[in-house]
XYZ file of N, CA and C in Angstrom:
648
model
N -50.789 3.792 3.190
C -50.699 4.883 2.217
C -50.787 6.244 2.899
N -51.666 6.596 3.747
C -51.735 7.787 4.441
C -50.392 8.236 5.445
N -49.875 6.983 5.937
C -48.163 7.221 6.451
C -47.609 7.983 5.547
N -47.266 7.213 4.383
C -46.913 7.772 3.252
C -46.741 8.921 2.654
N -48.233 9.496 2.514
C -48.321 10.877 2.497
C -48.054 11.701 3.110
N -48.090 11.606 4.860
C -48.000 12.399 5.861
C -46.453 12.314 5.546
N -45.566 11.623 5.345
C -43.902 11.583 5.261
C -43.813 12.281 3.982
N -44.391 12.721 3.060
C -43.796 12.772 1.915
C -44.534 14.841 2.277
N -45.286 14.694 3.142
C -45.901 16.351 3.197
C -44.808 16.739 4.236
N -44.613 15.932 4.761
C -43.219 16.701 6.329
C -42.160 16.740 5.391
N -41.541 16.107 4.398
C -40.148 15.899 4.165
C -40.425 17.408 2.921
N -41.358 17.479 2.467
C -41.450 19.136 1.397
C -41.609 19.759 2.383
N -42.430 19.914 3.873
C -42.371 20.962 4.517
C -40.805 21.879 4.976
N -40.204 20.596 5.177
C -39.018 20.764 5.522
C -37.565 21.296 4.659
N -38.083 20.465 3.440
C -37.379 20.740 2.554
C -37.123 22.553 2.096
N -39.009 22.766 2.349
C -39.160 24.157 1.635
C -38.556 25.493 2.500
N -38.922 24.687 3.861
C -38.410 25.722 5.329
C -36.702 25.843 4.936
N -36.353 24.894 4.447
C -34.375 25.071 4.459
C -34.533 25.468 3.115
N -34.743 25.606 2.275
C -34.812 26.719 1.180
C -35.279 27.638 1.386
N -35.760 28.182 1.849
C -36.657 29.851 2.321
C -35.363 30.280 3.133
N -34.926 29.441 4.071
C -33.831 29.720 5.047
C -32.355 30.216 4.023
N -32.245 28.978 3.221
C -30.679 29.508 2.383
C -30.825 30.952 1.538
N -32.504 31.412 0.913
C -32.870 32.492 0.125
C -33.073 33.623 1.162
N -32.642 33.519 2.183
C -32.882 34.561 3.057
C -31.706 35.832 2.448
N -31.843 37.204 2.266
C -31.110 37.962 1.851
C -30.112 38.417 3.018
N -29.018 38.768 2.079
C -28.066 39.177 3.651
C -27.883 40.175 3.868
N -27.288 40.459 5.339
C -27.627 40.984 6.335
C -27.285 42.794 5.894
N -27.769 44.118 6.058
C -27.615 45.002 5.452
C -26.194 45.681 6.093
N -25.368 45.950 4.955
C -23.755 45.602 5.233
C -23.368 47.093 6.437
N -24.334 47.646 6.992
C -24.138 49.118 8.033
C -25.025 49.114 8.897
N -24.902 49.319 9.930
C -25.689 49.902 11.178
C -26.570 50.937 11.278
N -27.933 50.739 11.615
C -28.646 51.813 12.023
C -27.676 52.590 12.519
N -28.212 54.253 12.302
C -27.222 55.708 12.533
C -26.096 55.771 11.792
N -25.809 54.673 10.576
C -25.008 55.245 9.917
C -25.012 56.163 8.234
N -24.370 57.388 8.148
C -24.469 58.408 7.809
C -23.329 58.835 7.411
N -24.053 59.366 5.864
C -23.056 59.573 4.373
C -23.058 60.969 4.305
N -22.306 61.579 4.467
C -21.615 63.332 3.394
C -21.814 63.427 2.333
N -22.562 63.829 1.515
C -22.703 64.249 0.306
C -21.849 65.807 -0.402
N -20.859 66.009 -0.896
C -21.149 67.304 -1.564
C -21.561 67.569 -2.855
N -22.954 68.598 -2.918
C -23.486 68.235 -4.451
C -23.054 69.794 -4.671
N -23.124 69.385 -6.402
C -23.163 70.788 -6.873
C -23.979 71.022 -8.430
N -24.615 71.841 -8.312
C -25.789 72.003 -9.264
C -25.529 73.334 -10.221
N -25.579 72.812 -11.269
C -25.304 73.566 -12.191
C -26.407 73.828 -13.172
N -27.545 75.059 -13.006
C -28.653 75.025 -13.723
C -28.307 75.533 -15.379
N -29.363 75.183 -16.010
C -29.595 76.140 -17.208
C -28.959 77.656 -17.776
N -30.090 77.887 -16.247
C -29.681 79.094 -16.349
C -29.949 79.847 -14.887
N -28.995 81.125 -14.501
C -28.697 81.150 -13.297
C -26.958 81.026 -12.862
N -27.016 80.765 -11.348
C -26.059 80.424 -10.852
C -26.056 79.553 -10.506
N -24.634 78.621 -10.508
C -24.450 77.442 -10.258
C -24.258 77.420 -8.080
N -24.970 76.267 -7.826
C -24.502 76.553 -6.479
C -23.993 74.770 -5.855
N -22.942 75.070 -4.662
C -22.795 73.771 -4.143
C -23.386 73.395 -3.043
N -23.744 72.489 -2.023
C -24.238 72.550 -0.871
C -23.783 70.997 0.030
N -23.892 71.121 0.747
C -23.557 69.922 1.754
C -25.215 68.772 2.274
N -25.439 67.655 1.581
C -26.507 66.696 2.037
C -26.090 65.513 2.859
N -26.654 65.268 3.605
C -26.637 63.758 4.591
C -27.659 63.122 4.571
N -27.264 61.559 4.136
C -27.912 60.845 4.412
C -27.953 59.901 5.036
N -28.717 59.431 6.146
C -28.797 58.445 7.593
C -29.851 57.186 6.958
N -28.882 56.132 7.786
C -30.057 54.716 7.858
C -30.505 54.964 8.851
N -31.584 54.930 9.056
C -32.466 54.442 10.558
C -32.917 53.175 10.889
N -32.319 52.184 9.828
C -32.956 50.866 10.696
C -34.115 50.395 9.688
N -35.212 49.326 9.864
C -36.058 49.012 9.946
C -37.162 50.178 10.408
N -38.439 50.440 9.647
C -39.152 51.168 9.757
C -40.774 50.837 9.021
N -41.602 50.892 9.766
C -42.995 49.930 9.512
C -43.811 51.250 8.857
N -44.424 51.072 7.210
C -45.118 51.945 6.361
C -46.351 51.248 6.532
N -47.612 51.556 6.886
C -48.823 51.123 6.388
C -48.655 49.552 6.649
N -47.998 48.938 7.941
C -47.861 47.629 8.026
C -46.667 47.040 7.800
N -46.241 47.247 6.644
C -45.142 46.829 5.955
C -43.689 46.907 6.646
N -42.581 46.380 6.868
C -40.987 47.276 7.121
C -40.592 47.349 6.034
N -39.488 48.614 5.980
C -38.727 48.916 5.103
C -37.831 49.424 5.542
N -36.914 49.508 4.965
C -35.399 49.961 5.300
C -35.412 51.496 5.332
N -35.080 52.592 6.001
C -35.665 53.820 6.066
C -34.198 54.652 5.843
N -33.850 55.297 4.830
C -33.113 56.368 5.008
C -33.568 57.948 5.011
N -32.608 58.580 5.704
C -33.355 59.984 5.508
C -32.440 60.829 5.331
N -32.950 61.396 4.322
C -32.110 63.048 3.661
C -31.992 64.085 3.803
N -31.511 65.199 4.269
C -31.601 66.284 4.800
C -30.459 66.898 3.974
N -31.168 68.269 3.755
C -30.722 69.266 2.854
C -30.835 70.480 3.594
N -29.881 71.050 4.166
C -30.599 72.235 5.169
C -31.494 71.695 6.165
N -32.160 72.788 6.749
C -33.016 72.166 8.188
C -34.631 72.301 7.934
N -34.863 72.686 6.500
C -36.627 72.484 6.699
C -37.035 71.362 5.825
N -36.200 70.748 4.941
C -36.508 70.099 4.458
C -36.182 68.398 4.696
N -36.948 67.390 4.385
C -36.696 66.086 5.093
C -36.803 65.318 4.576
N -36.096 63.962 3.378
C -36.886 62.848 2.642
C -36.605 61.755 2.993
N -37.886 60.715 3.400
C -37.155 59.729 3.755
C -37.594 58.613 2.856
N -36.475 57.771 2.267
C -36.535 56.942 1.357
C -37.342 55.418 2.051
N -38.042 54.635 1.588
C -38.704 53.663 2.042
C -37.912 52.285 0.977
N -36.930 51.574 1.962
C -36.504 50.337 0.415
C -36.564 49.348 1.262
N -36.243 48.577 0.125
C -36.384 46.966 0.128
C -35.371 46.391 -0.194
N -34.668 45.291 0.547
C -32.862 45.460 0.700
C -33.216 43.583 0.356
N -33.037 43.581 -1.231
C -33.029 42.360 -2.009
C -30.903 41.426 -1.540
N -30.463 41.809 -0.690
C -28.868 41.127 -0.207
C -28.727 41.517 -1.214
N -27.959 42.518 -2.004
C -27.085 43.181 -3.231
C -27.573 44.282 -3.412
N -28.898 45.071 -3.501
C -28.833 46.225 -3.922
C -30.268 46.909 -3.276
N -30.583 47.897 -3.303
C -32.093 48.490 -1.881
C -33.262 48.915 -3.227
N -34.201 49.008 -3.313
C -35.333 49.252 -4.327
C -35.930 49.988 -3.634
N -36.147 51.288 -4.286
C -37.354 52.000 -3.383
C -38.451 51.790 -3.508
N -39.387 52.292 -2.631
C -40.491 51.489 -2.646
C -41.663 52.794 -2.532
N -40.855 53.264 -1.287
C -41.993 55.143 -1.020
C -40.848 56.025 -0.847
N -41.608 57.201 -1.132
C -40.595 58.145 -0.905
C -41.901 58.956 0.021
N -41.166 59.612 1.807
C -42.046 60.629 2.082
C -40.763 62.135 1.933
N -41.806 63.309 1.858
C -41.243 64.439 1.843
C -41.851 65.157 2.753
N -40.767 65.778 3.654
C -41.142 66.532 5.062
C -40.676 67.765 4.264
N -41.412 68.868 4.321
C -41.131 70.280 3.636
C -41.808 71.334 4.685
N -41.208 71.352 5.887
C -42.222 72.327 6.803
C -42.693 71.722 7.246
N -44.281 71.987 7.299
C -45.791 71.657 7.699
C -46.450 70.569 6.899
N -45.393 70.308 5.640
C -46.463 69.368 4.636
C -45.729 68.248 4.820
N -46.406 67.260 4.649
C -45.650 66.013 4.542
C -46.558 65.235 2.829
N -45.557 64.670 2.063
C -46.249 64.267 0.568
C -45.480 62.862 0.796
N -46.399 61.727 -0.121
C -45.951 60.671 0.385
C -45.655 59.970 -1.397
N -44.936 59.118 -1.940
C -45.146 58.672 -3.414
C -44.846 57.325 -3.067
N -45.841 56.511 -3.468
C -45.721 55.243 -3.176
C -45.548 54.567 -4.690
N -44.769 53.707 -4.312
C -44.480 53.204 -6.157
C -44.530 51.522 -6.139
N -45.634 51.333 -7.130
C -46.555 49.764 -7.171
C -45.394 48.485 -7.414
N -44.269 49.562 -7.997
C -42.875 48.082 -7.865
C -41.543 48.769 -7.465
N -40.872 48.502 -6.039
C -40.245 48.862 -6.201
C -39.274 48.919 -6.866
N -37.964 49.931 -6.944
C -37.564 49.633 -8.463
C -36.297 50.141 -8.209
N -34.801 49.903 -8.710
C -33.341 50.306 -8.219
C -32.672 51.144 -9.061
N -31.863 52.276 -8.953
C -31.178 52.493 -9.812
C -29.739 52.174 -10.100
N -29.046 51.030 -8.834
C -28.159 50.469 -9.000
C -27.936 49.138 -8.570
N -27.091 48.507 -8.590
C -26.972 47.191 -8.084
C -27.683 46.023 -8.754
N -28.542 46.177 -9.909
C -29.328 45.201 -10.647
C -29.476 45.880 -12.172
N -29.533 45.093 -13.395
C -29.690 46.191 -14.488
C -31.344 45.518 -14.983
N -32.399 46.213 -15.253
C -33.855 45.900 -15.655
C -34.364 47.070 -15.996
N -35.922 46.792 -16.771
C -36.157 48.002 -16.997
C -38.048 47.846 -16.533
N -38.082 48.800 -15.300
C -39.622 49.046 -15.188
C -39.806 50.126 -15.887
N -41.896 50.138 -15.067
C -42.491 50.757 -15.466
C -44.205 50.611 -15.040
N -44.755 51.739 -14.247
C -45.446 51.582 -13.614
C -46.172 52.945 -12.916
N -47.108 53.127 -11.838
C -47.886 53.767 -11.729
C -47.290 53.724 -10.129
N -48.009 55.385 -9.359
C -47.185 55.812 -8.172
C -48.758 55.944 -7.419
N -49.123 55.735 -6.558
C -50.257 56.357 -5.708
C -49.604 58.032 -4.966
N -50.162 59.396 -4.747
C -49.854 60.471 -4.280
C -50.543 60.685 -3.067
N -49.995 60.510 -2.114
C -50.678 61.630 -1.180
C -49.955 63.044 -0.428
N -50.806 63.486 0.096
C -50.366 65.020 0.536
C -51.525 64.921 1.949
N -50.831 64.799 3.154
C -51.067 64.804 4.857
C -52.117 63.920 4.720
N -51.687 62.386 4.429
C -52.557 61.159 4.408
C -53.672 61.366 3.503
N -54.260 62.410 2.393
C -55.162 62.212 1.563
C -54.389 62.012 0.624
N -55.000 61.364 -0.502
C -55.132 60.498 -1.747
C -55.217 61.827 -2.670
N -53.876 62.185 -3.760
C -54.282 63.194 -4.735
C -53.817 62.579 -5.692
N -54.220 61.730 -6.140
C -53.956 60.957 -7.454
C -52.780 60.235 -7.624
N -52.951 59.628 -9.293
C -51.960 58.960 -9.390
C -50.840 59.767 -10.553
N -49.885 58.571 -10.894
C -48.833 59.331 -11.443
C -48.125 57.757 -12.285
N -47.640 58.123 -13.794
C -47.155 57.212 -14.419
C -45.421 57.121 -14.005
N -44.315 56.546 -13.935
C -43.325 56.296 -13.429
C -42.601 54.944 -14.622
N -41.379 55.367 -14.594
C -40.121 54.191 -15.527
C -39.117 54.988 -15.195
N -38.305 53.125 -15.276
C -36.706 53.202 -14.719
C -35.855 52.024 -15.821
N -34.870 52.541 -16.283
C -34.274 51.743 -16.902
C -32.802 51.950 -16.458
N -32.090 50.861 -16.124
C -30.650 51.111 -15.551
C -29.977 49.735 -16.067
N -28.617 50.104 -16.469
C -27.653 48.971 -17.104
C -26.190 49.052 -16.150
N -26.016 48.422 -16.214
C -24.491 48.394 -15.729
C -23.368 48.256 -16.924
N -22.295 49.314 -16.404
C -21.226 49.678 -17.168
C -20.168 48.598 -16.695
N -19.160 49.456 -16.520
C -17.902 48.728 -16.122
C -16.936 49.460 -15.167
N -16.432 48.732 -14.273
C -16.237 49.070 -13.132
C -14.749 50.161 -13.122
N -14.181 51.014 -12.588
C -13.491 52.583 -12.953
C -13.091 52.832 -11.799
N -12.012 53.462 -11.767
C -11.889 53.772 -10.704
C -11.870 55.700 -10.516
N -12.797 56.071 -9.653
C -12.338 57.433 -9.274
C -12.230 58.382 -7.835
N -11.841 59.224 -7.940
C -11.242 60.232 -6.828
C -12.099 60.791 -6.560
N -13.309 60.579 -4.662
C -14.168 61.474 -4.363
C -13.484 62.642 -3.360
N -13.568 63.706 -2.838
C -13.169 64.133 -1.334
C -13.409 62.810 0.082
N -14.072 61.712 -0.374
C -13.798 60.454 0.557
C -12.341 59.608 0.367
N -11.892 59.646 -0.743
C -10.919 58.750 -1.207
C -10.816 57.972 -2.754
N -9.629 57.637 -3.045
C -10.232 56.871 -3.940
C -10.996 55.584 -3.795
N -11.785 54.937 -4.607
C -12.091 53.706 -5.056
C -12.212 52.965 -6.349
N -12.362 51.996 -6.335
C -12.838 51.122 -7.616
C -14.505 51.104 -7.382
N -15.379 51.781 -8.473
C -16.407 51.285 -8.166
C -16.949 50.594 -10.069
N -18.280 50.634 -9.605
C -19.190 50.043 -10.726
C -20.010 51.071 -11.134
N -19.907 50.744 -11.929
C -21.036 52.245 -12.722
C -22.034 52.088 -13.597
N -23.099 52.699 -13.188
C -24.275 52.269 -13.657
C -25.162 53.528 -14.304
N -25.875 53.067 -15.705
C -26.367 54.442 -16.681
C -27.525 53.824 -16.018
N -28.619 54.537 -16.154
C -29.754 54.864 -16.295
C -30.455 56.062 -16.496
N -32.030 55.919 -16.649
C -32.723 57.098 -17.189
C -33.908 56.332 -15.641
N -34.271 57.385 -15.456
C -35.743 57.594 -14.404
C -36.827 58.579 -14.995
N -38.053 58.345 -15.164
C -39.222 59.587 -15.207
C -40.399 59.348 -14.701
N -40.780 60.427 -13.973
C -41.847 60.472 -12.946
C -42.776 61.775 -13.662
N -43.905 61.394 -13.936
C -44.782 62.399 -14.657
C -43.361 62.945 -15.524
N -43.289 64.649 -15.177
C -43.000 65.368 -16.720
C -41.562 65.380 -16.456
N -41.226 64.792 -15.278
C -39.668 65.434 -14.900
C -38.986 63.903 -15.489
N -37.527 64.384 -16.348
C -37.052 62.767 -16.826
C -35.403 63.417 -15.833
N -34.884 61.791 -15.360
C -33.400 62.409 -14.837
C -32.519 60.795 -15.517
N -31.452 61.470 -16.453
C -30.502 61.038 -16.972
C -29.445 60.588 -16.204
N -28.931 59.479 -15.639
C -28.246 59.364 -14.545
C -26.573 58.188 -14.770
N -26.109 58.791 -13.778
C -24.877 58.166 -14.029
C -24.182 57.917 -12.474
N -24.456 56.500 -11.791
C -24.150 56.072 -10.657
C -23.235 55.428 -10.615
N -21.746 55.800 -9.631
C -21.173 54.517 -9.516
C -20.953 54.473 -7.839
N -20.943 53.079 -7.340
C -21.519 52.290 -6.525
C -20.043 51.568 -5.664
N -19.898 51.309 -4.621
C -19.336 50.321 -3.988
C -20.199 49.346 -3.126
N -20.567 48.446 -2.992
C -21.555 47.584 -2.645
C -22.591 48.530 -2.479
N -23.473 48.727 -1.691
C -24.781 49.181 -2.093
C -24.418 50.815 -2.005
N -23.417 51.275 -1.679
C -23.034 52.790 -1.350
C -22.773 53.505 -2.357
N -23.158 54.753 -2.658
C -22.971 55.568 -3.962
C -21.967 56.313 -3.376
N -20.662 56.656 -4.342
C -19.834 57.199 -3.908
C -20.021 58.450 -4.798
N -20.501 58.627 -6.379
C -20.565 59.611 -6.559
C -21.869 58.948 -7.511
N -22.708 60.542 -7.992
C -24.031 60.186 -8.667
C -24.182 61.571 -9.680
N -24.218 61.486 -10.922
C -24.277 62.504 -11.647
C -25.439 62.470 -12.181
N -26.385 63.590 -12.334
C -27.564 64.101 -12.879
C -28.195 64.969 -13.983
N -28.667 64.246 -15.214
C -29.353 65.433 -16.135
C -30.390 65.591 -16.060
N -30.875 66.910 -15.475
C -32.410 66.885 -15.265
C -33.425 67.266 -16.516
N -34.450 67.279 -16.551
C -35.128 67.722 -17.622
C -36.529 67.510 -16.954
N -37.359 69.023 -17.379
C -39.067 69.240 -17.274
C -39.571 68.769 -18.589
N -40.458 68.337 -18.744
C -41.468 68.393 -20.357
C -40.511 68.596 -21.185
N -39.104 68.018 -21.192
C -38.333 67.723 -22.389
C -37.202 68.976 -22.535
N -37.753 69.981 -21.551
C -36.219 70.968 -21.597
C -34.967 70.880 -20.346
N -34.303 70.631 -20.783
C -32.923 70.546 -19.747
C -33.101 71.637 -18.799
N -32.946 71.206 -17.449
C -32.882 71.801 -16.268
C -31.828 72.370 -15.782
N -30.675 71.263 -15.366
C -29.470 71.611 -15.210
C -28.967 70.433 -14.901
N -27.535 70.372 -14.223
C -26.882 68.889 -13.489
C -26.629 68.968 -12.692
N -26.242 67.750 -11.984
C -26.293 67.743 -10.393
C -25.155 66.650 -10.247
N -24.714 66.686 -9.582
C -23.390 66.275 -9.381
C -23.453 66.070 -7.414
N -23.210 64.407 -7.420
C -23.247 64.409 -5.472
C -22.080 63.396 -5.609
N -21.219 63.894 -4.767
C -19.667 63.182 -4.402
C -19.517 62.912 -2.848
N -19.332 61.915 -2.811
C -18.742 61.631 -0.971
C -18.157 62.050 -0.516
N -18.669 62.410 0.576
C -17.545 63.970 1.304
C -16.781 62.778 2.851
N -17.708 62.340 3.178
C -17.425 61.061 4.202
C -18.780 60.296 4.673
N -18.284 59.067 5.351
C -19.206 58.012 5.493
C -18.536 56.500 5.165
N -19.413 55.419 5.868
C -18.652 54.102 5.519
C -18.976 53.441 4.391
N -17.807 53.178 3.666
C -17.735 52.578 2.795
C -17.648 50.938 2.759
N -18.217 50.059 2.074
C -18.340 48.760 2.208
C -16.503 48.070 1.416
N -15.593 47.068 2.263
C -14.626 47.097 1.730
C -14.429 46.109 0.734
């Protein structure tokens, strides 16, 4: 009987090792250093509307508090720095932290699930830990709800494509953003924005692919 068992604990060990193996997610479809053109253009309330040029870079694998995560980073001009912290489920990336390099400060938002605004349709909701230069300044309530539309085709300054398009709403404390993503495998080719403070409209934001690789 103890044969028995010992064969019947190797043959689930094994079993479970080649299932963990087939659920392995695949492989992230771009190379560390590769890097997207953004042109956004923001159209406030009130004011002047302005356009500007953003990039955003993969760096690879990148270790938070232990953890890896998939690291992109954003740059808007030269003082400012965000780098996204995700989790690359083979179909679509979930963020997980966001840090913000602004100068001298660095602010960190860590979020208890990560959570997507494309490539999956669900709806969280959940709580953010804050810090500001590794201290702890509280917390923060957070929800994401995103659906998928139907797939369109349109004209960026990258080219055309067919993509997928995806509604959602995001809100983090008082700020809510109304959103409208469409996607070619995990790549946003264009991303439209309604912002809103404590319930008054901000303005929109509008980011189109200027260049970068596209998944075919």
């Amino acid at each position: 009987m103890r044969y028995i068992l010992v064969a019947v604990v190797l043959v689930g060990t094994i079993l479970a090792a080649g299932l963990a193996e087939a659920a392995a997610p695949a492989p992230v479809p771009f190379k560390a250093g590769s890097s997207w053109t953004y042109r956004v253009h923001t159209k406030p309330a009130q004011g002047v509307a302005k356009a500007e040029m953003r990039t955003i870079t993969y760096r690879g694998e990148m270790k938070f508090r232990g953890r890896a995560y998939h690291a992109f980073e954003t740059r808007t001009g030269m003082a400012t720095l965000e780098r996204d912290l995700m989790i690359w489920t083979g179909t679509a990336f979930r963020r997980a932290v966001v840090v913000r390099m602004d100068g001298a400060k660095t602010m960190e938002t860590v979020y208890d699930k990560p959570y997507a605004t494309s490539g999956v349709a669900e709806n969280l909701a959940g709580r953010t830990q804050n810090f500001e230069e590794g201290e702890a300044t509280g917390r923060g309530a957070w929800s994401n709800s995103v659906s998928r539309s139907t797939d369109v085709k349109l004209t960026t300054p990258a080219g055309a494509f067919t993509a997928t398009r995806w509604e959602g709403t995001f809100i983090l404390g008082h700020v809510k953003q109304i959103y409208t993503i469409y996607t070619v495998g995990p790549v946003e080719v264009r991303a439209d924005y309604d912002i809103f403070l404590k319930g008054q409209y901000q303005s929109t934001v509008v980011h189109e692919l200027q260049k970068g690789p596209v998944p075919k």
